[in-house]
Amino acid sequence: SAVISQKPSRDICQRGTSLTIQCQVDSQVTMMFWYRQQPGQSLTLIATANQGSEATYESGFVIDKFPISRPNLTFSTLTVSNMSPEDSSIYLCSVVAEPYGYTFGSGTRLTVV
Amino acid sequence: AQSVAQPEDQVNVAEGNPLTVKCTYSVSGNPYLFWYVQYPNRGLQFLLKYITGDNLVKGSYGFEAEFNKSQTSFHLKKPSALVSDSALYFCAVRDSEGQNFVFGPGTRLSVLP
C-alpha cells in the first residue's frame, strides 16, 4: 500500500503565525484528504485535495484559514493560517491506498501558544 | 449520511483476558467498515476492514472483527489482550458510493498487567 511521509511531526507556534504541513506519497493518487484531530476527539475531515482543481472543504472549514495546495499527484500541503490556541490539534493527511482502504500519514502535532 | 457510534469511551481489561471494542454504524448503502489504532504520539494504523464476504474478518496483531448486518455492528475483538494493545481505537465507515470516511469518536483501551 501507499507510504506517506508527513512533516513536520510536531511544532510549537506563536499565535497569529502560520504553519505549512507537507505530505509526500510514494505513488500517484487522485485524491488526498486532510483531517484534524483535536485533543481527546475523533478525526474530522477538513478538505479533499484533487490535483489540478481547488480543494473541497467540509462544513466549518474555509480556504482562508486552511489553504491547500496539490501541485502534483504525489504531494500536498495544508497551511494553518493566523493560528490561535484553538488550532492546537493533530493534523493528518491520508490517501486511498487500495480500492477501499485508506493510509494515513504519521500526523503533525501542532501546539499554538 | 453515514455515522459511527462507539458507545464506550474507555475499556479496561486484564492482560490475557479477551477484549471487545464495540462499534455500530449507519449508512445508506452497503457499508465498508474499518478499524484503526492510534498509539500515543503516533499516526493511525490500519487494523482490518470488511468489504464483502465472510462476516468474520481477521486483521493485524491478532485482532478480528465480526460484521453483523442485522445489528449494524462491527465489534473489534481479540482472544487474549496484551499490555501493548493499550491505545486509542477508531471505527470508521464508508458507504459503497462515497469516498469519505466517517470516524467514530474513539475508544481508549487500557490493558492492565
PDB file of C-alpha atoms in Angstrom, chain B:
ATOM      1  CA  ALA B   1     -25.452  10.307   5.814  1.00  0.00           C
ATOM      2  CA  GLN B   2     -23.052   7.926   7.448  1.00  0.00           C
ATOM      3  CA  SER B   3     -22.492   7.795  11.184  1.00  0.00           C
ATOM      4  CA  VAL B   4     -20.497   5.680  13.577  1.00  0.00           C
ATOM      5  CA  ALA B   5     -21.001   5.125  17.281  1.00  0.00           C
ATOM      6  CA  GLN B   6     -18.523   3.711  19.741  1.00  0.00           C
ATOM      7  CA  PRO B   7     -20.577   3.549  22.908  1.00  0.00           C
ATOM      8  CA  GLU B   8     -17.645   3.154  25.288  1.00  0.00           C
ATOM      9  CA  ASP B   9     -15.124   5.934  25.827  1.00  0.00           C
ATOM     10  CA  GLN B  10     -12.890   3.613  27.800  1.00  0.00           C
ATOM     11  CA  VAL B  11     -12.460  -0.138  28.012  1.00  0.00           C
ATOM     12  CA  ASN B  12     -10.320  -1.733  30.693  1.00  0.00           C
ATOM     13  CA  VAL B  13      -9.298  -5.363  30.515  1.00  0.00           C
ATOM     14  CA  ALA B  14      -6.756  -7.528  32.295  1.00  0.00           C
ATOM     15  CA  GLU B  15      -3.855  -8.906  30.311  1.00  0.00           C
ATOM     16  CA  GLY B  16      -4.641 -12.353  28.950  1.00  0.00           C
ATOM     17  CA  ASN B  17      -8.399 -11.792  29.002  1.00  0.00           C
ATOM     18  CA  PRO B  18     -10.483 -11.403  25.849  1.00  0.00           C
ATOM     19  CA  LEU B  19     -11.303  -7.876  24.768  1.00  0.00           C
ATOM     20  CA  THR B  20     -14.160  -6.344  22.795  1.00  0.00           C
ATOM     21  CA  VAL B  21     -14.392  -2.794  21.498  1.00  0.00           C
ATOM     22  CA  LYS B  22     -17.862  -2.011  20.217  1.00  0.00           C
ATOM     23  CA  CYS B  23     -18.896  -0.198  17.064  1.00  0.00           C
ATOM     24  CA  THR B  24     -22.268   0.391  15.436  1.00  0.00           C
ATOM     25  CA  TYR B  25     -22.837   2.232  12.197  1.00  0.00           C
ATOM     26  CA  SER B  26     -25.404   3.765   9.907  1.00  0.00           C
ATOM     27  CA  VAL B  27     -25.035   4.068   6.134  1.00  0.00           C
ATOM     28  CA  SER B  28     -27.445   4.370   3.258  1.00  0.00           C
ATOM     29  CA  GLY B  29     -25.850   1.750   1.031  1.00  0.00           C
ATOM     30  CA  ASN B  30     -23.557  -1.200   1.572  1.00  0.00           C
ATOM     31  CA  PRO B  31     -21.046  -0.456   4.315  1.00  0.00           C
ATOM     32  CA  TYR B  32     -17.303  -0.594   4.096  1.00  0.00           C
ATOM     33  CA  LEU B  33     -16.100  -0.887   7.688  1.00  0.00           C
ATOM     34  CA  PHE B  34     -12.658  -0.314   9.154  1.00  0.00           C
ATOM     35  CA  TRP B  35     -10.763  -0.359  12.408  1.00  0.00           C
ATOM     36  CA  TYR B  36      -7.726   1.803  13.042  1.00  0.00           C
ATOM     37  CA  VAL B  37      -5.464   2.019  16.066  1.00  0.00           C
ATOM     38  CA  GLN B  38      -3.578   5.072  17.295  1.00  0.00           C
ATOM     39  CA  TYR B  39      -0.716   4.593  19.702  1.00  0.00           C
ATOM     40  CA  PRO B  40       0.483   7.567  21.775  1.00  0.00           C
ATOM     41  CA  ASN B  41       2.192  10.204  19.641  1.00  0.00           C
ATOM     42  CA  ARG B  42       1.700   8.134  16.527  1.00  0.00           C
ATOM     43  CA  GLY B  43      -0.487   8.316  13.428  1.00  0.00           C
ATOM     44  CA  LEU B  44      -3.329   5.984  12.606  1.00  0.00           C
ATOM     45  CA  GLN B  45      -2.552   2.402  11.734  1.00  0.00           C
ATOM     46  CA  PHE B  46      -4.905   0.191   9.755  1.00  0.00           C
ATOM     47  CA  LEU B  47      -6.045  -2.949  11.609  1.00  0.00           C
ATOM     48  CA  LEU B  48      -8.659  -4.574   9.428  1.00  0.00           C
ATOM     49  CA  LYS B  49     -11.579  -3.973   7.120  1.00  0.00           C
ATOM     50  CA  TYR B  50     -14.828  -5.545   5.999  1.00  0.00           C
ATOM     51  CA  ILE B  51     -15.891  -5.024   2.418  1.00  0.00           C
ATOM     52  CA  THR B  52     -17.778  -8.156   1.491  1.00  0.00           C
ATOM     53  CA  GLY B  53     -17.657 -11.900   2.069  1.00  0.00           C
ATOM     54  CA  ASP B  54     -17.045 -13.671   5.364  1.00  0.00           C
ATOM     55  CA  ASN B  55     -18.530 -11.781   8.277  1.00  0.00           C
ATOM     56  CA  LEU B  56     -15.534 -12.574  10.474  1.00  0.00           C
ATOM     57  CA  VAL B  57     -12.529 -10.542   9.441  1.00  0.00           C
ATOM     58  CA  LYS B  58      -9.036 -11.166  10.735  1.00  0.00           C
ATOM     59  CA  GLY B  59      -6.511  -8.355  10.891  1.00  0.00           C
ATOM     60  CA  SER B  60      -3.196  -7.252  12.276  1.00  0.00           C
ATOM     61  CA  TYR B  61      -1.789  -8.082  15.737  1.00  0.00           C
ATOM     62  CA  GLY B  62      -4.283 -10.909  16.337  1.00  0.00           C
ATOM     63  CA  PHE B  63      -7.363  -8.685  16.137  1.00  0.00           C
ATOM     64  CA  GLU B  64     -10.580  -9.723  14.455  1.00  0.00           C
ATOM     65  CA  ALA B  65     -13.974  -8.157  13.917  1.00  0.00           C
ATOM     66  CA  GLU B  66     -17.398  -9.522  13.159  1.00  0.00           C
ATOM     67  CA  PHE B  67     -19.769  -7.807  10.774  1.00  0.00           C
ATOM     68  CA  ASN B  68     -23.403  -8.154  11.866  1.00  0.00           C
ATOM     69  CA  LYS B  69     -25.737  -6.667   9.312  1.00  0.00           C
ATOM     70  CA  SER B  70     -28.933  -7.084  11.325  1.00  0.00           C
ATOM     71  CA  GLN B  71     -27.431  -5.301  14.312  1.00  0.00           C
ATOM     72  CA  THR B  72     -25.413  -2.873  12.159  1.00  0.00           C
ATOM     73  CA  SER B  73     -22.376  -3.645  14.270  1.00  0.00           C
ATOM     74  CA  PHE B  74     -18.700  -4.280  13.673  1.00  0.00           C
ATOM     75  CA  HIS B  75     -17.183  -5.078  17.053  1.00  0.00           C
ATOM     76  CA  LEU B  76     -13.425  -5.484  17.387  1.00  0.00           C
ATOM     77  CA  LYS B  77     -12.210  -8.488  19.351  1.00  0.00           C
ATOM     78  CA  LYS B  78      -9.058 -10.209  20.485  1.00  0.00           C
ATOM     79  CA  PRO B  79      -8.965 -13.528  22.366  1.00  0.00           C
ATOM     80  CA  SER B  80      -6.103 -12.596  24.692  1.00  0.00           C
ATOM     81  CA  ALA B  81      -5.190  -8.958  25.376  1.00  0.00           C
ATOM     82  CA  LEU B  82      -1.641  -7.687  25.705  1.00  0.00           C
ATOM     83  CA  VAL B  83      -0.474  -4.635  27.629  1.00  0.00           C
ATOM     84  CA  SER B  84       0.941  -3.379  24.325  1.00  0.00           C
ATOM     85  CA  ASP B  85      -2.606  -3.304  22.905  1.00  0.00           C
ATOM     86  CA  SER B  86      -3.317  -0.247  25.054  1.00  0.00           C
ATOM     87  CA  ALA B  87      -4.160   2.513  22.591  1.00  0.00           C
ATOM     88  CA  LEU B  88      -6.974   4.517  21.046  1.00  0.00           C
ATOM     89  CA  TYR B  89      -9.168   2.574  18.639  1.00  0.00           C
ATOM     90  CA  PHE B  90     -11.288   4.118  15.920  1.00  0.00           C
ATOM     91  CA  CYS B  91     -14.057   2.503  13.938  1.00  0.00           C
ATOM     92  CA  ALA B  92     -14.779   4.058  10.538  1.00  0.00           C
ATOM     93  CA  VAL B  93     -17.405   3.572   7.874  1.00  0.00           C
ATOM     94  CA  ARG B  94     -17.704   4.473   4.268  1.00  0.00           C
ATOM     95  CA  ASP B  95     -20.630   3.668   2.022  1.00  0.00           C
ATOM     96  CA  SER B  96     -20.160   1.994  -1.322  1.00  0.00           C
ATOM     97  CA  GLU B  97     -20.993   5.210  -3.181  1.00  0.00           C
ATOM     98  CA  GLY B  98     -18.770   7.716  -1.474  1.00  0.00           C
ATOM     99  CA  GLN B  99     -15.108   8.371  -0.871  1.00  0.00           C
ATOM    100  CA  ASN B 100     -15.097   9.901   2.561  1.00  0.00           C
ATOM    101  CA  PHE B 101     -14.683   8.105   5.795  1.00  0.00           C
ATOM    102  CA  VAL B 102     -16.685   8.881   8.895  1.00  0.00           C
ATOM    103  CA  PHE B 103     -14.852   8.060  12.079  1.00  0.00           C
ATOM    104  CA  GLY B 104     -16.306   7.072  15.388  1.00  0.00           C
ATOM    105  CA  PRO B 105     -15.352   9.046  18.497  1.00  0.00           C
ATOM    106  CA  GLY B 106     -12.746   6.505  19.519  1.00  0.00           C
ATOM    107  CA  THR B 107     -12.422   4.084  22.429  1.00  0.00           C
ATOM    108  CA  ARG B 108      -9.418   4.116  24.697  1.00  0.00           C
ATOM    109  CA  LEU B 109      -8.351   0.582  25.544  1.00  0.00           C
ATOM    110  CA  SER B 110      -6.284   0.008  28.655  1.00  0.00           C
ATOM    111  CA  VAL B 111      -4.871  -3.450  29.227  1.00  0.00           C
ATOM    112  CA  LEU B 112      -3.758  -3.870  32.799  1.00  0.00           C
ATOM    113  CA  PRO B 113      -0.878  -6.183  33.705  1.00  0.00           C
TER     114      PRO B 113
END
